[in-house]
Structure formats: C-alpha cells, structure tokens
Coordinates of N, CA and C in Angstrom, one line a residue:
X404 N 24.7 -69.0 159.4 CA 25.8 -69.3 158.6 C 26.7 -68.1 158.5
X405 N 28.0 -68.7 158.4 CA 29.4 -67.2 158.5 C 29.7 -67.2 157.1
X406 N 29.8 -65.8 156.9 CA 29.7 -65.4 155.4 C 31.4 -65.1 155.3
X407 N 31.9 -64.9 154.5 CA 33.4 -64.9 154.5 C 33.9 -64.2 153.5
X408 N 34.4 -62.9 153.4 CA 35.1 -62.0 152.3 C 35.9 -63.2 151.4
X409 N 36.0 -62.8 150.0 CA 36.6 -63.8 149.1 C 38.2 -63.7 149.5
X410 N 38.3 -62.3 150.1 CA 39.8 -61.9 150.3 C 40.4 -63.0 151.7
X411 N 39.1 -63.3 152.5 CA 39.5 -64.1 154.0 C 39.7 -65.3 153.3
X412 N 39.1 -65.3 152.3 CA 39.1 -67.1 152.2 C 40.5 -67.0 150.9
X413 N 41.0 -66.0 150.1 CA 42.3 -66.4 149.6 C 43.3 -66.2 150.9
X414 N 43.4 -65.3 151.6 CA 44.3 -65.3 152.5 C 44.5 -66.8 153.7
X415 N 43.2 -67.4 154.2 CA 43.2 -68.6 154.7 C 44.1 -69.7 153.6
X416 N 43.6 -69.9 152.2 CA 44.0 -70.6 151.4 C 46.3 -70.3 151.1
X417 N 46.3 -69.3 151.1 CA 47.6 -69.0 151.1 C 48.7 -69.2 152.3
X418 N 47.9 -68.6 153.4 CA 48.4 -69.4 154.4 C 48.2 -71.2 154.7
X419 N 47.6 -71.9 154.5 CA 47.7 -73.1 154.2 C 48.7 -73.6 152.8
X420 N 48.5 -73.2 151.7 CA 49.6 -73.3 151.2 C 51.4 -73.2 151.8
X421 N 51.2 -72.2 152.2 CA 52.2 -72.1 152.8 C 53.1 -73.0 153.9
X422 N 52.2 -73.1 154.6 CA 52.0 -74.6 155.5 C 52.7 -75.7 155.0
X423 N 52.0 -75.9 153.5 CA 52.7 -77.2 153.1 C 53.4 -77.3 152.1
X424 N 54.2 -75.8 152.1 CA 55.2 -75.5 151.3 C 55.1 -75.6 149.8
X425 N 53.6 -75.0 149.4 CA 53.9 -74.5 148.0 C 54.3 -73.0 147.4
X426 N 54.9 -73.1 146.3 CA 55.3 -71.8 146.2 C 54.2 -71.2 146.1
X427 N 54.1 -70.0 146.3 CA 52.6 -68.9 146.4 C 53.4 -67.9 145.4
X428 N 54.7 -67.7 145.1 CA 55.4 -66.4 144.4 C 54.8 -66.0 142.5
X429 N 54.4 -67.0 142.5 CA 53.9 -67.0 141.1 C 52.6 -67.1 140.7
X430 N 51.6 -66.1 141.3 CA 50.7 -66.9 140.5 C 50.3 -67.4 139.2
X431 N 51.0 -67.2 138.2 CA 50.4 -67.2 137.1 C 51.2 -68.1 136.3
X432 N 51.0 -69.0 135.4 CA 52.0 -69.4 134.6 C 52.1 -68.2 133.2
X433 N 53.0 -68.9 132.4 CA 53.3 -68.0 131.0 C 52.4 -67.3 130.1
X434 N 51.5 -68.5 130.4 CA 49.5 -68.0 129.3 C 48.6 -67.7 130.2
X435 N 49.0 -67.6 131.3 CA 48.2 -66.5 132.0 C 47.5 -67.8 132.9
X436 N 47.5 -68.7 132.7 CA 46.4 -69.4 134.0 C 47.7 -69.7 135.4
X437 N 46.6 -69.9 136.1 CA 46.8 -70.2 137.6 C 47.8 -71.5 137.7
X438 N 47.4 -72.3 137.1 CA 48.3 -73.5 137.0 C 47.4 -74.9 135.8
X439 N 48.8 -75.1 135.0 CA 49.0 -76.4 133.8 C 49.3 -77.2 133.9
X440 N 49.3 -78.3 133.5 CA 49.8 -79.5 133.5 C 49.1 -80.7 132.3
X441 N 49.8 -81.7 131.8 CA 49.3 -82.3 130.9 C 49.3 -83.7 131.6
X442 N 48.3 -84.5 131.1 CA 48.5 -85.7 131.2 C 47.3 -86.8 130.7
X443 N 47.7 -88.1 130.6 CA 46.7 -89.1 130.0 C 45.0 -88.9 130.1
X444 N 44.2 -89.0 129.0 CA 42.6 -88.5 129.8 C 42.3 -90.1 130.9
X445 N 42.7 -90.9 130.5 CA 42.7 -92.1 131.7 C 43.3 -93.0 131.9
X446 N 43.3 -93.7 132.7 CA 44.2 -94.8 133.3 C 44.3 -96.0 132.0
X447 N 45.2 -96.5 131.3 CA 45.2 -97.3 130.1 C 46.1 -98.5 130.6
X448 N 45.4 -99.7 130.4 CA 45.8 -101.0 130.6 C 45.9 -102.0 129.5
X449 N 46.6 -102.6 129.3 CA 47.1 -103.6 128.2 C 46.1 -104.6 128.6
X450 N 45.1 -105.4 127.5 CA 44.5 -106.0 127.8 C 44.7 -107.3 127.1
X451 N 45.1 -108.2 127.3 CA 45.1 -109.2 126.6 C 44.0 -109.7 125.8
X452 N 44.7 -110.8 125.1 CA 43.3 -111.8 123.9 C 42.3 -112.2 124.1
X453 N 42.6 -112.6 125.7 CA 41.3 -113.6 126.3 C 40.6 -112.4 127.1
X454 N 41.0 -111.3 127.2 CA 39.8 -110.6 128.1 C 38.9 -110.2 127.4
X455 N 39.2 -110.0 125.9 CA 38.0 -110.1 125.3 C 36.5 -111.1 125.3
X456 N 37.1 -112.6 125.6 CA 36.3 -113.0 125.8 C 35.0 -113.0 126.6
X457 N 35.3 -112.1 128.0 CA 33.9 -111.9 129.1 C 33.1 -111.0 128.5
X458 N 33.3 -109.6 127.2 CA 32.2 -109.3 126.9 C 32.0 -109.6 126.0
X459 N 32.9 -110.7 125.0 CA 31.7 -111.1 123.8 C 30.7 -112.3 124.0
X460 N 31.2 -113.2 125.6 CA 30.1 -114.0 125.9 C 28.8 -113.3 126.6
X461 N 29.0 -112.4 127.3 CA 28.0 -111.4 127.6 C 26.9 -111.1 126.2
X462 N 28.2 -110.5 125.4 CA 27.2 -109.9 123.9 C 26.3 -111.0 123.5
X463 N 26.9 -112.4 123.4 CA 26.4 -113.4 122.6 C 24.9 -114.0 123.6
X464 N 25.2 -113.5 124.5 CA 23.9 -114.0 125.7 C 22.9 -113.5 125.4
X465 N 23.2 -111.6 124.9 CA 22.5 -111.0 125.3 C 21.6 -111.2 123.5
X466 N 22.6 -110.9 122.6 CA 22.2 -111.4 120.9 C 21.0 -112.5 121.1
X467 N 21.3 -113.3 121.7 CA 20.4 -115.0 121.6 C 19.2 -114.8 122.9
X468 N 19.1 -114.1 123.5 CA 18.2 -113.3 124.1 C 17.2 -112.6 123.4
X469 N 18.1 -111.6 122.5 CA 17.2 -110.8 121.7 C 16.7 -111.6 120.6
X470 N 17.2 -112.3 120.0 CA 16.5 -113.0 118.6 C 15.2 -113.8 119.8
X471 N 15.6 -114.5 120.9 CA 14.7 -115.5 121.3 C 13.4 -114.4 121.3
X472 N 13.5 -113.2 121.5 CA 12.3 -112.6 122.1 C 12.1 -111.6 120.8
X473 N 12.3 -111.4 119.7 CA 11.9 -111.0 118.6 C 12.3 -109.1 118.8
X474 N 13.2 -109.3 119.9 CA 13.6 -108.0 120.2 C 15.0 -107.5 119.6
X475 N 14.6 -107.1 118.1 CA 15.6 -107.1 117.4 C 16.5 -105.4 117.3
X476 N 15.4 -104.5 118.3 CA 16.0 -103.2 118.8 C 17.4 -103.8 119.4
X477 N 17.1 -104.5 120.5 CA 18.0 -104.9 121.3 C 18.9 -105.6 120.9
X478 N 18.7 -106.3 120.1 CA 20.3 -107.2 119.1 C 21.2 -106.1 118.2
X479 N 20.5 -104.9 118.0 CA 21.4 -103.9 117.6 C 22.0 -103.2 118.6
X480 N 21.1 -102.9 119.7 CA 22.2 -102.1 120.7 C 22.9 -102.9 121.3
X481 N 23.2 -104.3 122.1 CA 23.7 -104.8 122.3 C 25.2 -105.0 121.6
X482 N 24.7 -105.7 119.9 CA 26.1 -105.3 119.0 C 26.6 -104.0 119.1
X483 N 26.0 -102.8 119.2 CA 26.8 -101.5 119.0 C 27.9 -101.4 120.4
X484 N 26.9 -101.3 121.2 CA 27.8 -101.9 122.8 C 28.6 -102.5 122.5
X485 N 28.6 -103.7 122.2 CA 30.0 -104.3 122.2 C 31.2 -104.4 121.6
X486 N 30.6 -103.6 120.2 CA 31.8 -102.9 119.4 C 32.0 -101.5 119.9
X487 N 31.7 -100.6 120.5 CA 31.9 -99.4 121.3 C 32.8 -99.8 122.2
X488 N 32.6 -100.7 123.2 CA 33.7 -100.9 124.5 C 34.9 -101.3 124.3
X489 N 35.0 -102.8 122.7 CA 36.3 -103.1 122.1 C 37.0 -102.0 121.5
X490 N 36.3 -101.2 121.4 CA 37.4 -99.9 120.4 C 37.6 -98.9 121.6
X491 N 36.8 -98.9 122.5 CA 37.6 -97.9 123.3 C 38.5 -98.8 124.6
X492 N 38.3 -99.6 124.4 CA 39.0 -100.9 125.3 C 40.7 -101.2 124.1
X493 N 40.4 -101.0 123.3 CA 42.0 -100.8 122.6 C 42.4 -99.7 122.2
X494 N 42.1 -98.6 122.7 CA 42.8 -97.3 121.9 C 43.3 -96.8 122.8
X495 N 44.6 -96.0 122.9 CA 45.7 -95.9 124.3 C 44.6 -94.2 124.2
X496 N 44.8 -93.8 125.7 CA 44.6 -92.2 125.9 C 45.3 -91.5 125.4
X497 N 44.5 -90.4 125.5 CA 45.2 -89.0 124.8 C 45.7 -88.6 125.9
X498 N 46.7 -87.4 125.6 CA 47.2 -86.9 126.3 C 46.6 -85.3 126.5
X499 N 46.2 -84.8 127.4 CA 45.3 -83.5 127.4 C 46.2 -82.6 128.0
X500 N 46.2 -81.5 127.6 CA 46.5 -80.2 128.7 C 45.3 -79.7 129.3
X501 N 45.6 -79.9 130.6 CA 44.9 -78.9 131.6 C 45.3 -77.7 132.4
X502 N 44.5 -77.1 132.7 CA 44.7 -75.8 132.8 C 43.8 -75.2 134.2
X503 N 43.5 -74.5 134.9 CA 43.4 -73.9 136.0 C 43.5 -72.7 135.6
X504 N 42.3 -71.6 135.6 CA 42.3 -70.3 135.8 C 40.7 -69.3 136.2
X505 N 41.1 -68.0 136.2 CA 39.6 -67.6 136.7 C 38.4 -67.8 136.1
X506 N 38.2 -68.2 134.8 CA 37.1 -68.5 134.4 C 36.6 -70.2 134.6
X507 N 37.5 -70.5 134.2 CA 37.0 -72.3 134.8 C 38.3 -73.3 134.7
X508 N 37.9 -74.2 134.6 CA 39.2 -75.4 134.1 C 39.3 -75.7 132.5
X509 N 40.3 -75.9 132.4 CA 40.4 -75.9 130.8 C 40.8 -78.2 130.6
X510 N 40.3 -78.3 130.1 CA 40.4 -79.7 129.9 C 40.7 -79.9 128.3
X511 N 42.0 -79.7 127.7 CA 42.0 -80.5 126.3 C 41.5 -78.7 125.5
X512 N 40.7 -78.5 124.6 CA 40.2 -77.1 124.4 C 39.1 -76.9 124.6
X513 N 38.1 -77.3 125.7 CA 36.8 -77.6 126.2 C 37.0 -76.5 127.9
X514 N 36.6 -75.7 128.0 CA 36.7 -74.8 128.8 C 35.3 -75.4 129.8
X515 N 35.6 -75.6 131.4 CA 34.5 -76.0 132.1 C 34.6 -74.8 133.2
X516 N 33.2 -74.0 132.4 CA 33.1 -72.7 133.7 C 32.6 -72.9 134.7
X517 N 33.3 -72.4 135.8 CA 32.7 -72.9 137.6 C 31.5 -72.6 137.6
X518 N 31.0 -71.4 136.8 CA 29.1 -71.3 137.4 C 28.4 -72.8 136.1
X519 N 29.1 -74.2 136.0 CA 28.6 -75.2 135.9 C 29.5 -76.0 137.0
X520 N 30.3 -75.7 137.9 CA 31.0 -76.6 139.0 C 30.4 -76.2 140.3
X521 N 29.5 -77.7 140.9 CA 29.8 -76.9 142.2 C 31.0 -77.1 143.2
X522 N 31.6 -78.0 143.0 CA 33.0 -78.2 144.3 C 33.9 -79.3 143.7
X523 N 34.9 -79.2 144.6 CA 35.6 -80.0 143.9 C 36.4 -81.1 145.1
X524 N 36.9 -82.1 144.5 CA 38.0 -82.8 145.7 C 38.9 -83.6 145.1
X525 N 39.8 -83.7 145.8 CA 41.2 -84.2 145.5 C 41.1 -86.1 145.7
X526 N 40.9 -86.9 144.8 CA 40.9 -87.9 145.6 C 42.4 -88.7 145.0
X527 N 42.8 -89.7 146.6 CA 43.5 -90.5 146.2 C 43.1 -91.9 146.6
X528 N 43.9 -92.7 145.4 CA 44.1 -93.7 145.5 C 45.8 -94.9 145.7
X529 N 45.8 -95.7 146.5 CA 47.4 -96.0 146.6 C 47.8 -96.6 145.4
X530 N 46.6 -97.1 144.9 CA 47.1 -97.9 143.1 C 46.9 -96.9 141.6
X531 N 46.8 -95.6 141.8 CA 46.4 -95.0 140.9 C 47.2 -93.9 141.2
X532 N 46.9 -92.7 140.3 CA 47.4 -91.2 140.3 C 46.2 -90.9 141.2
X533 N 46.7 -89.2 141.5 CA 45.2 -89.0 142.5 C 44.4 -88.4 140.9
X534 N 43.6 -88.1 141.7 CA 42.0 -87.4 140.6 C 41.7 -86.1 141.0
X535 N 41.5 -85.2 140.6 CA 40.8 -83.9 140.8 C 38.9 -84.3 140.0
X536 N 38.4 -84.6 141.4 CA 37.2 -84.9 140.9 C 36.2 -83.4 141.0
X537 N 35.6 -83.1 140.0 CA 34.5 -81.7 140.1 C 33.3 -82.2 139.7
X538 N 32.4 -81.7 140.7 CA 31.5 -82.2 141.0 C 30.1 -80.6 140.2
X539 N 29.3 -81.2 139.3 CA 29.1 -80.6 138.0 C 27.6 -80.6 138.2
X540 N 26.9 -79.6 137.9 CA 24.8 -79.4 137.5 C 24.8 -80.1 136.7
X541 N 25.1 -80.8 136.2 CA 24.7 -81.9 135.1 C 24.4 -83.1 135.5
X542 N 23.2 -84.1 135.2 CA 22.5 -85.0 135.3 C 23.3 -86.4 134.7
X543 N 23.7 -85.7 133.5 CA 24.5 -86.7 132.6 C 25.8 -87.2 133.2
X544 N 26.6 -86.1 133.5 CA 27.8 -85.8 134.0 C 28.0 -85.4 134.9
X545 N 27.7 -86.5 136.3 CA 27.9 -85.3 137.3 C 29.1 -85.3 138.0
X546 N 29.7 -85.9 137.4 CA 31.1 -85.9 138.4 C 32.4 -85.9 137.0
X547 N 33.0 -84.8 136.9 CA 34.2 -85.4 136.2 C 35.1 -85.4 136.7
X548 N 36.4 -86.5 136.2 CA 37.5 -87.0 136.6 C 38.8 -86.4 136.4
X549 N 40.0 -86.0 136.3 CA 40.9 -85.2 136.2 C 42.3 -86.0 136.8
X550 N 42.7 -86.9 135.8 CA 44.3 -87.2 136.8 C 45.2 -86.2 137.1
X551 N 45.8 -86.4 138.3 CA 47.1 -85.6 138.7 C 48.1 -86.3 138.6
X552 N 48.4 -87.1 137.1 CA 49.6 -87.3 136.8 C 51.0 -86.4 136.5
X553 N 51.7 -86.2 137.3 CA 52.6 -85.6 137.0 C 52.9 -83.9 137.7
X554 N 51.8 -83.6 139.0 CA 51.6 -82.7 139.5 C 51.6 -82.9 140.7
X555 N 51.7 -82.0 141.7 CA 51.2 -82.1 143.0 C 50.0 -81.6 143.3
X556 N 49.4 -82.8 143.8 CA 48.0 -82.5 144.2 C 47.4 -81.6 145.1
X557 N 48.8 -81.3 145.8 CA 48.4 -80.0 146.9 C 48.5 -78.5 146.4
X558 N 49.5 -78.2 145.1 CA 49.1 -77.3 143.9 C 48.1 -76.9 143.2
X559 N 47.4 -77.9 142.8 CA 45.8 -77.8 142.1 C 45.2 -77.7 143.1
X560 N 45.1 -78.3 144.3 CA 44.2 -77.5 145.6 C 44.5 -76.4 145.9
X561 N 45.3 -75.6 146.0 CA 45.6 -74.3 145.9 C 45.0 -73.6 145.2
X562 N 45.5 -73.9 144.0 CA 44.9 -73.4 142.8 C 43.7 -72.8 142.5
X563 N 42.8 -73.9 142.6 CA 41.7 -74.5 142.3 C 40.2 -74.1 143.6
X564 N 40.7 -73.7 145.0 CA 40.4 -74.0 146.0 C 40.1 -72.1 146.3
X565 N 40.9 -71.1 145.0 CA 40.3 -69.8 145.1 C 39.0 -69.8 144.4
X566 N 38.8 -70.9 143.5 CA 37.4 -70.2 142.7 C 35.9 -71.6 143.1
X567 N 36.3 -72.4 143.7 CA 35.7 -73.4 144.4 C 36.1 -73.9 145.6
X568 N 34.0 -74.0 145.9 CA 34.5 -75.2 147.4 C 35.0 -76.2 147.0
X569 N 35.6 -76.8 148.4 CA 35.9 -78.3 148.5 C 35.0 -79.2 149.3
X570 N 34.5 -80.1 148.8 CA 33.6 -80.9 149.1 C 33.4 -82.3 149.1
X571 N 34.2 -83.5 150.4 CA 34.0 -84.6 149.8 C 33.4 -85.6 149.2
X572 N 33.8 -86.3 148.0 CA 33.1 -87.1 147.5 C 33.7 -88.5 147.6
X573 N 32.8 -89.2 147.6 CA 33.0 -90.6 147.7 C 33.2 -91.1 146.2
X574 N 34.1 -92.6 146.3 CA 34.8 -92.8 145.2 C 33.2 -94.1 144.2
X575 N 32.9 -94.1 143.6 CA 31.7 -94.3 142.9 C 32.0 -96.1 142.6
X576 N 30.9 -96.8 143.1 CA 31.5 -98.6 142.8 C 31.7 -98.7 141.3
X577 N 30.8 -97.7 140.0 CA 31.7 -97.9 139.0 C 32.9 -98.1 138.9
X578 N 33.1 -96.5 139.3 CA 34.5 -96.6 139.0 C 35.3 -97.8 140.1
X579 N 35.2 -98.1 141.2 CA 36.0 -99.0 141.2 C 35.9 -100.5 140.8
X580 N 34.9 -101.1 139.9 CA 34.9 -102.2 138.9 C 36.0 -102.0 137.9
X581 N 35.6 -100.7 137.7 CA 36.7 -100.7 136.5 C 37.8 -100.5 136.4
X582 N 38.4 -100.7 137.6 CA 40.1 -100.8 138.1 C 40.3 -102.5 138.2

C-alpha cells in the first residue's frame, strides 16, 4: 500500500478543486471553520388526515395482538411507537447550522470529531437535496445524514475531503421507504 504525505493529498485535493472551479482563495470562513452552511435537519412533507390512518391500523393490529397474548409490555410499546412517529410525523424541521472545520463537523452545537468518522460521501439523489453521508464507529449510528441544501456539494467535498476519506456508500432501503 502507497502511503501519501497529508501535504500530497491536500495539494491533489486543491488541484481538483480547481478543476471544477471552486474557489480555493479562502480557506476559512469569518469563525474560523473551513466551510458553513445552514439548512433543514430533514426532508419535511405535509402529510395529510388519511395518512395517518396506515399506522394507527398497524397500532391497532398490533394493540389486539398484544391484549390477545397477555403481552401487555407490548401494548405499551407499540402505543409509545405510535405516538412517537405522529409527533415526529407532524413537527416541521429545524433548521441547523453546519459547519466544517479541523476538529470535526459541527451539526447544530454537537461537534462530531473525525477520530469518531471513518469516511464520508456525497450522495445524490434526482428527487432530493444531495446528503453528506459520514460514515461513523458507532453501532447505533452508523451512518449520519447531512443535507446539502443550499450549498454546493462539490464545496463540502473539498472541504471536508482534507480531514477524511471518501468512501462509497450505498443508499440504505430504509431510507428509501421513507421517501
């Protein structure tokens, strides 16, 4: 394996920048990071009256299930579920600042330091914003999401692309149910 001075791999990364004509003259925004931008924590859809209906016939399946089998753990998680996904199924997103700099990504005021990132990738979609997905040591969490509403994606690659690999990931069948 070829080992690569950090200096060869920002100068590769700059000359590619350049390539596709981002500014390189600045590194720094006003507060000091590499590059900011704000935008929605996720994609928010107006859901009508009746779409509520598919998970409270699910709930109710799953409620008359549980009483049938005396499994009354389960009639409470099931209700919590279903009031958990109505209330985040109606509350619009926040709006986050994100941030890009040498200690890690800044998401909202939750700082994610790279020695917990291992790589990252740009994904798009034609019906969506793209995503800055980072791919994370965590079991729980191993992939987080990042819209690039409002940015160029080839900027955060830049950015982003001095303090991490890039590594493709595939887009997850959750996530695309839930489009």
């Amino acid at each position: 394996s070829v080992q690569l001075s950090d200096a060869h791999v920002v100068a590769n990364v700059e000359d590619t920048a350049l390539e596709e004509g981002i500014d390189t003259s600045t590194t720094q925004t006003d507060r000091g990071f590499d590059l900011e931008w704000s935008s929605y924590e996720h994609e928010y859809r107006i859901r009508g009256p009746y779409w509520f209906l598919y998970p409270l016939t699910i709930a109710t399946a799953g409620i008359a299930f549980g009483i049938t089998t005396r499994s009354y753990l389960f009639v409470a998680f099931v209700v919590i579920a279903f009031l958990m996904l109505t209330y985040y199924a109606k509350r619009p997103p926040r709006t986050l600042a994100y941030a890009i700099e040498k200690r890690g990504v800044w998401m909202g005021d939750k700082l994610f330091d790279y020695s917990r990132i291992k790589s990252f990738w740009i994904f798009s979609h034609a019906l969506m914003a793209p995503e800055l997905l980072l791919e994370t040591a965590s079991p729980i969490n191993p992939v987080i999401h990042v819209r690039l509403e409002g940015i160029d994606p080839n900027a955060v690659k830049y950015a982003i692309s001095r303090y991490l690999p890039e590594k493709e990931q595939k887009d997850l069948i959750s996530r695309q149910i839930t489009r």
